[in-house]
Amino acid sequence: MSCLVPALAFGVAACGDDDESSGGGSASSGSKTLTIYSSLPLQGDSKPQSESVVNGEKLALEEAGGKVGEFTIKYVSLDDATAAEGKWEPGQVTANAQKAAQDKTAIAYLGEFNSGASAISIPLINQVGLLQVSPSNTYVGLTRAEGAEKGEPDKYYPTGKRTFGRVVPADHIQAAAQVSYQKDQGCTKLYILNDKEVYGKGLADAVARIAKEQGLTVLGNDGIDIKAANFRSVASKIKASGADCMFFGGITQNKGVQIWKDVYAADPTLKLFGPDGVAESAFSEEIGKSEKNTFITNPTLDPKLYPPAAQDFFATYKEKFGKDPEPYAIYGYEAMKVVLLAIQNAGDKGNDRQAVIDAFFKIKDRDSVLGKYSIDENGDTTLSDYGGNRIENGKLVFDKVIKAATS
């Protein structure tokens, strides 16, 4: 069972004195106790996945004894979802980011889970010069201009300095992996749906572009109404188009299960492709018969393909929490590990926000549970392998490693 730390505990304080080295935040808290915040959707369909990520983060901190050198590390898990929405909500994301920004002891912020949420929190965290590391954001425009919307990524960094990074490959990698997987399965005519969110629309657009470059016919890229009760008319349109494959750019919480059921009911021969946004038990356990037609890309690989440290992680996780982790747990674990490493590498400046940011961006050839990687100048990991997955009896099952051919 997950042991979640409630969103509480720390009195709201003014940010420290401005310092030109830290993009507007306090250069050093002067404190020997530092706080790492996590912000994830802990309600709705995302709850099992997010709790698994929190467990991974806590496990990494526990293994470090809750300390880095002379610094004691406190961990605060915040919920960026609301009961009313059943998923991440902009106002709650803002409140979480402000809470961390206003805590003088804050040294890092792990989040968000959803790229659209990070589009809101990154500028707030950036203004106080605090390191932000996401275990799961894949939207390209958060860090890179290529394949992004106009003004991205610069608009997310009001100080002009980078403060955000991720331990998961971005969607220019995932989109290429998707198209490779689709071609492997014989797709020739692709119909794309997206949930209109930053992540889903961005990934759908990238898949459309790469699919066309690689010779697939793209018959549509339609944004769906996530408030709709069903998608039977959408499903009929896809069937009438003559598509042999469908791709959904979106998340489980935006009616992923309903789309699968309705599209499959309209055409049981269609191959259905989804991204990491649906690579979770809340999706795989609910799609029913359509699972036999379903193919999912997800950055998490077969545990056997990871280094020995990862085998230890999976075994320890199962022993401690009584079940196998959701796909992103290992990324939560690594996000915490890499932040602790940045604090360690900052030495006696481990309580200096800019020193910790600098240390994060200098990480090179790190041997981790995910394999060896570096952080590039954009804040992106150099990892690029993706996993192709099937669903069997309601469970995500690893199918193959996809070496993504990015254009």
Short mmCIF file of C-alpha atoms in Angstrom, two decimals:
data_model
loop_
_atom_site.label_atom_id
_atom_site.label_comp_id
_atom_site.label_asym_id
_atom_site.label_seq_id
_atom_site.Cartn_x
_atom_site.Cartn_y
_atom_site.Cartn_z
CA MET A 1 0.00 0.00 0.00
CA SER A 2 1.26 3.44 -0.84
CA CYS A 3 2.25 5.64 2.10
CA LEU A 4 1.55 9.09 0.79
CA VAL A 5 2.78 12.18 2.54
CA PRO A 6 -0.14 14.63 2.57
CA ALA A 7 0.09 18.09 1.10
CA LEU A 8 0.86 19.90 4.31
CA ALA A 9 3.53 20.61 6.79
CA PHE A 10 5.48 23.56 5.63
CA GLY A 11 4.60 27.13 6.48
CA VAL A 12 4.42 29.38 3.45
CA ALA A 13 7.37 31.74 3.54
CA ALA A 14 8.52 34.49 1.26
CA CYS A 15 11.11 33.54 -1.33
CA GLY A 16 14.59 34.58 -0.27
CA ASP A 17 16.54 37.59 -1.42
CA ASP A 18 17.00 37.82 -5.14
CA ASP A 19 20.36 36.66 -6.39
CA GLU A 20 21.46 37.09 -9.96
CA SER A 21 22.98 33.62 -10.04
CA SER A 22 19.69 31.87 -9.38
CA GLY A 23 17.21 33.35 -11.82
CA GLY A 24 15.36 35.30 -9.16
CA GLY A 25 15.22 32.75 -6.34
CA SER A 26 17.25 32.46 -3.17
CA ALA A 27 20.81 31.42 -4.01
CA SER A 28 21.09 29.44 -0.80
CA SER A 29 18.55 28.63 1.86
CA GLY A 30 21.31 28.41 4.45
CA SER A 31 19.39 25.44 5.79
CA LYS A 32 20.77 21.98 6.45
CA THR A 33 17.25 20.60 5.94
CA LEU A 34 16.10 20.63 2.33
CA THR A 35 12.71 19.77 0.86
CA ILE A 36 12.00 17.87 -2.34
CA TYR A 37 8.42 18.27 -3.55
CA SER A 38 6.54 15.85 -5.78
CA SER A 39 3.42 16.85 -7.73
CA LEU A 40 1.38 14.07 -9.35
CA PRO A 41 -2.32 13.25 -9.95
CA LEU A 42 -3.27 11.13 -6.94
CA GLN A 43 -6.99 10.87 -7.79
CA GLY A 44 -8.91 9.34 -10.68
CA ASP A 45 -7.54 6.80 -13.15
CA SER A 46 -3.99 8.10 -12.65
CA LYS A 47 -3.94 7.16 -8.97
CA PRO A 48 -2.34 3.67 -9.26
CA GLN A 49 0.35 4.92 -11.64
CA SER A 50 1.10 8.05 -9.60
CA GLU A 51 1.18 6.19 -6.30
CA SER A 52 3.67 3.81 -7.88
CA VAL A 53 5.84 6.79 -8.92
CA VAL A 54 5.63 8.22 -5.39
CA ASN A 55 6.65 4.83 -4.01
CA GLY A 56 9.64 4.81 -6.36
CA GLU A 57 10.66 8.31 -5.27
CA LYS A 58 10.34 7.41 -1.59
CA LEU A 59 12.29 4.20 -2.07
CA ALA A 60 15.22 6.11 -3.59
CA LEU A 61 15.23 8.61 -0.73
CA GLU A 62 14.96 5.81 1.83
CA GLU A 63 17.98 4.06 0.31
CA ALA A 64 19.93 7.29 0.76
CA GLY A 65 18.97 7.34 4.43
CA GLY A 66 17.06 10.58 3.89
CA LYS A 67 20.34 12.47 3.66
CA VAL A 68 22.88 13.80 1.18
CA GLY A 69 26.14 14.60 2.92
CA GLU A 70 25.40 17.12 5.65
CA PHE A 71 21.89 17.81 4.34
CA THR A 72 18.72 16.15 5.62
CA ILE A 73 16.11 15.70 2.88
CA LYS A 74 12.38 16.00 3.55
CA TYR A 75 9.89 14.75 0.99
CA VAL A 76 6.44 16.19 0.38
CA SER A 77 3.99 14.53 -2.03
CA LEU A 78 1.39 16.91 -3.46
CA ASP A 79 -1.72 15.99 -5.46
CA ASP A 80 -2.22 17.97 -8.70
CA ALA A 81 -5.62 16.34 -9.37
CA THR A 82 -9.04 17.20 -7.99
CA ALA A 83 -11.97 14.93 -7.23
CA ALA A 84 -14.19 17.00 -9.53
CA GLU A 85 -11.90 16.53 -12.56
CA GLY A 86 -10.60 13.07 -11.71
CA LYS A 87 -7.25 14.11 -13.23
CA TRP A 88 -4.72 16.95 -13.07
CA GLU A 89 -6.31 20.38 -12.80
CA PRO A 90 -4.65 23.73 -13.71
CA GLY A 91 -5.58 25.51 -10.48
CA GLN A 92 -4.22 22.68 -8.35
CA VAL A 93 -1.01 22.54 -10.40
CA THR A 94 -0.56 26.27 -9.84
CA ALA A 95 -1.16 25.90 -6.09
CA ASN A 96 1.41 23.09 -5.85
CA ALA A 97 4.07 25.00 -7.78
CA GLN A 98 3.47 28.10 -5.68
CA LYS A 99 3.72 26.08 -2.47
CA ALA A 100 7.14 24.77 -3.48
CA ALA A 101 8.27 28.15 -4.83
CA GLN A 102 7.41 29.85 -1.55
CA ASP A 103 9.24 27.32 0.63
CA LYS A 104 12.75 28.58 1.35
CA THR A 105 13.92 25.02 2.09
CA ALA A 106 12.77 23.69 -1.31
CA ILE A 107 15.66 22.39 -3.41
CA ALA A 108 13.82 20.43 -6.14
CA TYR A 109 10.36 19.73 -7.57
CA LEU A 110 9.55 16.33 -9.07
CA GLY A 111 6.70 16.77 -11.51
CA GLU A 112 4.41 16.95 -13.15
CA PHE A 113 3.17 13.60 -14.45
CA ASN A 114 1.33 15.22 -17.38
CA SER A 115 3.08 17.51 -19.84
CA GLY A 116 0.14 19.93 -19.93
CA ALA A 117 0.49 20.35 -16.18
CA SER A 118 4.21 21.06 -16.47
CA ALA A 119 3.47 23.74 -19.06
CA ILE A 120 1.79 25.53 -16.13
CA SER A 121 4.26 24.76 -13.33
CA ILE A 122 7.59 25.18 -15.16
CA PRO A 123 7.34 29.01 -15.45
CA LEU A 124 6.41 29.30 -11.75
CA ILE A 125 9.25 27.06 -10.63
CA ASN A 126 11.64 28.75 -13.07
CA GLN A 127 10.99 32.19 -11.60
CA VAL A 128 12.49 31.12 -8.27
CA GLY A 129 15.39 29.21 -9.81
CA LEU A 130 14.38 25.78 -8.52
CA LEU A 131 15.35 22.51 -10.19
CA GLN A 132 12.36 20.67 -11.68
CA VAL A 133 12.70 17.08 -12.89
CA SER A 134 9.78 15.17 -14.38
CA PRO A 135 9.64 11.38 -14.20
CA SER A 136 7.20 11.19 -17.09
CA ASN A 137 6.76 14.33 -19.23
CA THR A 138 7.37 13.56 -22.89
CA TYR A 139 6.02 16.61 -24.75
CA VAL A 140 8.85 17.91 -26.95
CA GLY A 141 8.05 21.63 -26.60
CA LEU A 142 8.90 21.72 -22.90
CA THR A 143 12.59 21.49 -23.79
CA ARG A 144 13.09 21.67 -27.55
CA ALA A 145 12.04 23.93 -30.42
CA GLU A 146 12.11 21.17 -33.06
CA GLY A 147 8.58 19.86 -33.57
CA ALA A 148 7.20 22.29 -30.97
CA GLU A 149 4.68 25.11 -31.16
CA LYS A 150 5.77 28.69 -31.85
CA GLY A 151 7.48 30.27 -28.85
CA GLU A 152 8.34 26.94 -27.25
CA PRO A 153 10.31 26.13 -25.20
CA ASP A 154 11.45 29.69 -24.39
CA LYS A 155 8.03 30.79 -23.15
CA TYR A 156 8.27 28.35 -20.26
CA TYR A 157 11.46 29.95 -18.92
CA PRO A 158 10.76 33.59 -17.97
CA THR A 159 14.22 33.97 -16.39
CA GLY A 160 15.88 32.91 -19.63
CA LYS A 161 17.64 30.10 -17.76
CA ARG A 162 16.83 26.40 -17.92
CA THR A 163 15.61 24.78 -14.72
CA PHE A 164 13.66 21.77 -16.04
CA GLY A 165 14.77 18.33 -17.12
CA ARG A 166 13.40 14.80 -17.49
CA VAL A 167 14.58 11.23 -17.15
CA VAL A 168 12.23 9.87 -19.82
CA PRO A 169 12.79 10.22 -23.60
CA ALA A 170 10.79 13.02 -25.23
CA ASP A 171 8.03 12.50 -27.79
CA HIS A 172 10.16 13.01 -30.89
CA ILE A 173 11.54 9.60 -29.84
CA GLN A 174 8.14 8.14 -28.95
CA ALA A 175 6.49 9.32 -32.18
CA ALA A 176 9.20 7.65 -34.24
CA ALA A 177 8.85 4.49 -32.15
CA GLN A 178 5.08 4.54 -32.70
CA VAL A 179 5.45 4.73 -36.47
CA SER A 180 8.05 1.94 -36.44
CA TYR A 181 5.66 -0.23 -34.44
CA GLN A 182 2.77 0.58 -36.78
CA LYS A 183 4.82 -0.35 -39.84
CA ASP A 184 5.95 -3.58 -38.14
CA GLN A 185 2.26 -4.48 -37.74
CA GLY A 186 1.51 -3.83 -41.41
CA CYS A 187 -0.26 -0.48 -41.11
CA THR A 188 -0.69 1.43 -44.37
CA LYS A 189 -3.65 3.75 -43.69
CA LEU A 190 -3.61 5.49 -40.32
CA TYR A 191 -6.37 7.44 -38.61
CA ILE A 192 -5.26 9.61 -35.67
CA LEU A 193 -7.29 10.93 -32.75
CA ASN A 194 -6.03 13.24 -30.02
CA ASP A 195 -7.38 14.61 -26.73
CA LYS A 196 -6.40 18.24 -27.53
CA GLU A 197 -4.07 18.48 -24.53
CA VAL A 198 -0.45 19.62 -24.79
CA TYR A 199 0.86 16.06 -24.61
CA GLY A 200 -1.78 14.30 -26.70
CA LYS A 201 -2.04 16.86 -29.51
CA GLY A 202 1.74 17.32 -29.66
CA LEU A 203 2.35 13.59 -29.93
CA ALA A 204 -0.46 13.11 -32.47
CA ASP A 205 0.99 15.83 -34.68
CA ALA A 206 4.47 14.28 -34.47
CA VAL A 207 3.12 10.82 -35.32
CA ALA A 208 1.23 12.28 -38.30
CA ARG A 209 4.35 14.02 -39.61
CA ILE A 210 6.66 11.01 -39.22
CA ALA A 211 4.06 8.57 -40.58
CA LYS A 212 3.76 10.65 -43.77
CA GLU A 213 7.55 10.87 -44.06
CA GLN A 214 7.76 7.09 -43.81
CA GLY A 215 5.12 6.34 -46.40
CA LEU A 216 1.93 5.79 -44.39
CA THR A 217 -1.29 7.43 -45.53
CA VAL A 218 -2.68 9.62 -42.73
CA LEU A 219 -6.45 9.84 -43.18
CA GLY A 220 -7.21 12.21 -40.32
CA ASN A 221 -5.95 13.77 -37.08
CA ASP A 222 -9.09 14.71 -35.16
CA GLY A 223 -9.36 16.27 -31.73
CA ILE A 224 -12.03 14.55 -29.64
CA ASP A 225 -14.57 16.01 -27.23
CA ILE A 226 -13.47 14.52 -23.91
CA LYS A 227 -16.87 15.38 -22.40
CA ALA A 228 -18.67 13.15 -24.90
CA ALA A 229 -20.52 10.15 -23.47
CA ASN A 230 -19.37 7.90 -26.31
CA PHE A 231 -17.43 7.97 -29.58
CA ARG A 232 -19.65 5.87 -31.82
CA SER A 233 -19.87 8.55 -34.51
CA VAL A 234 -16.08 8.97 -34.45
CA ALA A 235 -15.71 5.20 -34.73
CA SER A 236 -18.06 5.10 -37.73
CA LYS A 237 -16.03 7.83 -39.42
CA ILE A 238 -12.81 5.90 -38.91
CA LYS A 239 -14.35 2.71 -40.32
CA ALA A 240 -15.73 4.57 -43.35
CA SER A 241 -12.29 6.06 -44.04
CA GLY A 242 -10.83 2.64 -44.86
CA ALA A 243 -8.14 2.93 -42.17
CA ASP A 244 -6.40 -0.27 -41.11
CA CYS A 245 -4.88 1.30 -37.97
CA MET A 246 -5.79 3.98 -35.42
CA PHE A 247 -3.52 5.96 -33.12
CA PHE A 248 -4.77 7.88 -30.08
CA GLY A 249 -2.63 10.74 -28.79
CA GLY A 250 -3.91 11.17 -25.26
CA ILE A 251 -4.27 9.86 -21.75
CA THR A 252 -6.52 7.28 -20.11
CA GLN A 253 -8.30 9.99 -18.14
CA ASN A 254 -9.51 11.64 -21.37
CA LYS A 255 -11.84 8.78 -22.32
CA GLY A 256 -9.13 6.44 -23.60
CA VAL A 257 -11.07 3.31 -22.59
CA GLN A 258 -14.32 4.50 -24.19
CA ILE A 259 -12.55 5.29 -27.45
CA TRP A 260 -11.05 1.79 -27.56
CA LYS A 261 -14.38 0.10 -26.89
CA ASP A 262 -16.31 2.15 -29.45
CA VAL A 263 -13.71 1.96 -32.21
CA TYR A 264 -13.30 -1.79 -31.72
CA ALA A 265 -17.07 -2.32 -31.76
CA ALA A 266 -17.31 -0.48 -35.08
CA ASP A 267 -14.42 -2.36 -36.69
CA PRO A 268 -12.96 -5.40 -34.86
CA THR A 269 -10.23 -5.74 -37.53
CA LEU A 270 -8.66 -2.34 -36.83
CA LYS A 271 -5.29 -2.29 -35.09
CA LEU A 272 -5.31 0.18 -32.20
CA PHE A 273 -2.17 2.02 -31.11
CA GLY A 274 -1.72 4.01 -27.93
CA PRO A 275 1.17 5.88 -26.27
CA ASP A 276 2.59 5.83 -22.76
CA GLY A 277 -0.35 8.03 -21.70
CA VAL A 278 -2.47 4.86 -21.60
CA ALA A 279 0.26 2.47 -20.42
CA GLU A 280 -1.34 1.85 -17.05
CA SER A 281 -3.61 -0.63 -15.34
CA ALA A 282 -6.57 1.79 -15.37
CA PHE A 283 -6.54 1.40 -19.17
CA SER A 284 -5.35 -2.16 -19.73
CA GLU A 285 -7.78 -3.70 -17.25
CA GLU A 286 -10.82 -2.00 -18.78
CA ILE A 287 -10.57 -2.23 -22.59
CA GLY A 288 -11.94 -5.76 -22.78
CA LYS A 289 -11.92 -7.65 -26.08
CA SER A 290 -10.09 -4.87 -27.91
CA GLU A 291 -6.91 -5.83 -26.07
CA LYS A 292 -6.13 -8.40 -28.77
CA ASN A 293 -5.85 -5.56 -31.31
CA THR A 294 -3.92 -3.19 -29.05
CA PHE A 295 -0.31 -2.02 -29.28
CA ILE A 296 1.19 0.41 -26.78
CA THR A 297 4.50 2.30 -26.78
CA ASN A 298 6.05 2.96 -23.40
CA PRO A 299 9.60 3.94 -22.41
CA THR A 300 9.75 1.20 -19.77
CA LEU A 301 11.46 -1.93 -21.10
CA ASP A 302 11.38 -5.56 -20.02
CA PRO A 303 13.02 -5.73 -16.57
CA LYS A 304 15.45 -8.34 -17.95
CA LEU A 305 16.87 -5.73 -20.33
CA TYR A 306 17.85 -3.34 -17.54
CA PRO A 307 21.09 -3.32 -15.53
CA PRO A 308 21.39 -5.35 -12.30
CA ALA A 309 20.48 -2.27 -10.23
CA ALA A 310 17.06 -2.30 -11.88
CA GLN A 311 16.54 -5.96 -11.02
CA ASP A 312 17.16 -4.96 -7.41
CA PHE A 313 14.66 -2.10 -7.74
CA PHE A 314 11.88 -4.34 -9.07
CA ALA A 315 12.50 -6.98 -6.42
CA THR A 316 12.69 -4.46 -3.57
CA TYR A 317 9.59 -2.65 -4.79
CA LYS A 318 7.52 -5.84 -4.92
CA GLU A 319 8.74 -6.95 -1.49
CA LYS A 320 8.03 -3.57 0.10
CA PHE A 321 4.70 -2.73 -1.53
CA GLY A 322 3.32 -6.20 -2.18
CA LYS A 323 2.82 -5.82 -5.93
CA ASP A 324 4.66 -5.14 -9.16
CA PRO A 325 5.20 -1.46 -9.93
CA GLU A 326 3.30 0.44 -12.61
CA PRO A 327 5.47 1.36 -15.64
CA TYR A 328 6.57 4.78 -14.42
CA ALA A 329 7.66 3.75 -10.91
CA ILE A 330 11.24 3.17 -12.06
CA TYR A 331 11.29 6.68 -13.56
CA GLY A 332 10.09 8.13 -10.26
CA TYR A 333 12.91 6.23 -8.56
CA GLU A 334 15.47 7.56 -11.03
CA ALA A 335 14.11 11.14 -10.88
CA MET A 336 14.73 11.16 -7.13
CA LYS A 337 18.12 9.48 -7.51
CA VAL A 338 19.34 12.01 -10.06
CA VAL A 339 18.17 14.96 -7.93
CA LEU A 340 19.99 13.52 -4.91
CA LEU A 341 23.07 13.11 -7.11
CA ALA A 342 22.85 16.75 -8.21
CA ILE A 343 22.69 17.85 -4.56
CA GLN A 344 25.66 15.60 -3.78
CA ASN A 345 27.67 16.91 -6.73
CA ALA A 346 27.01 20.49 -5.61
CA GLY A 347 29.06 19.65 -2.50
CA ASP A 348 28.88 22.21 0.27
CA LYS A 349 26.59 24.21 -2.04
CA GLY A 350 23.96 21.47 -1.90
CA ASN A 351 21.51 24.00 -0.45
CA ASP A 352 22.22 26.48 -3.28
CA ARG A 353 19.48 26.15 -5.89
CA GLN A 354 21.59 27.31 -8.84
CA ALA A 355 24.49 25.05 -7.86
CA VAL A 356 22.10 22.08 -7.83
CA ILE A 357 20.63 23.06 -11.23
CA ASP A 358 24.14 23.37 -12.67
CA ALA A 359 25.08 19.98 -11.24
CA PHE A 360 22.00 18.38 -12.82
CA PHE A 361 22.81 19.73 -16.28
CA LYS A 362 26.41 18.50 -15.97
CA ILE A 363 25.40 14.85 -15.46
CA LYS A 364 27.25 12.73 -18.01
CA ASP A 365 27.43 8.96 -18.55
CA ARG A 366 25.43 8.18 -15.45
CA ASP A 367 25.08 4.46 -14.73
CA SER A 368 21.49 4.19 -13.58
CA VAL A 369 18.67 1.68 -13.20
CA LEU A 370 17.58 2.78 -16.69
CA GLY A 371 21.02 2.26 -18.24
CA LYS A 372 23.79 4.74 -19.00
CA TYR A 373 22.67 8.26 -19.94
CA SER A 374 23.63 11.91 -19.91
CA ILE A 375 21.54 15.07 -19.53
CA ASP A 376 21.90 17.28 -22.59
CA GLU A 377 21.80 21.08 -22.77
CA ASN A 378 18.01 20.97 -23.17
CA GLY A 379 17.52 18.97 -19.98
CA ASP A 380 16.70 15.82 -21.96
CA THR A 381 18.01 12.34 -21.32
CA THR A 382 20.10 10.69 -24.02
CA LEU A 383 18.16 7.42 -23.54
CA SER A 384 16.20 6.56 -26.69
CA ASP A 385 15.01 2.93 -26.65
CA TYR A 386 11.25 2.47 -26.41
CA GLY A 387 9.24 -0.58 -25.52
CA GLY A 388 6.46 -2.01 -27.66
CA ASN A 389 3.76 -3.64 -25.55
CA ARG A 390 0.70 -5.83 -25.99
CA ILE A 391 -2.12 -6.37 -23.51
CA GLU A 392 -2.97 -9.85 -22.28
CA ASN A 393 -5.65 -10.60 -19.69
CA GLY A 394 -5.78 -6.96 -18.70
CA LYS A 395 -2.04 -6.61 -18.19
CA LEU A 396 0.58 -4.71 -20.15
CA VAL A 397 3.04 -7.27 -21.53
CA PHE A 398 6.41 -6.35 -23.05
CA ASP A 399 6.61 -7.25 -26.74
CA LYS A 400 9.83 -5.78 -28.17
CA VAL A 401 12.46 -3.05 -28.03
CA ILE A 402 11.87 -0.38 -30.65
CA LYS A 403 14.90 1.46 -31.96
CA ALA A 404 13.21 4.68 -33.01
CA ALA A 405 14.29 6.15 -36.36
CA THR A 406 13.87 9.87 -35.73
CA SER A 407 13.95 12.19 -38.70
#
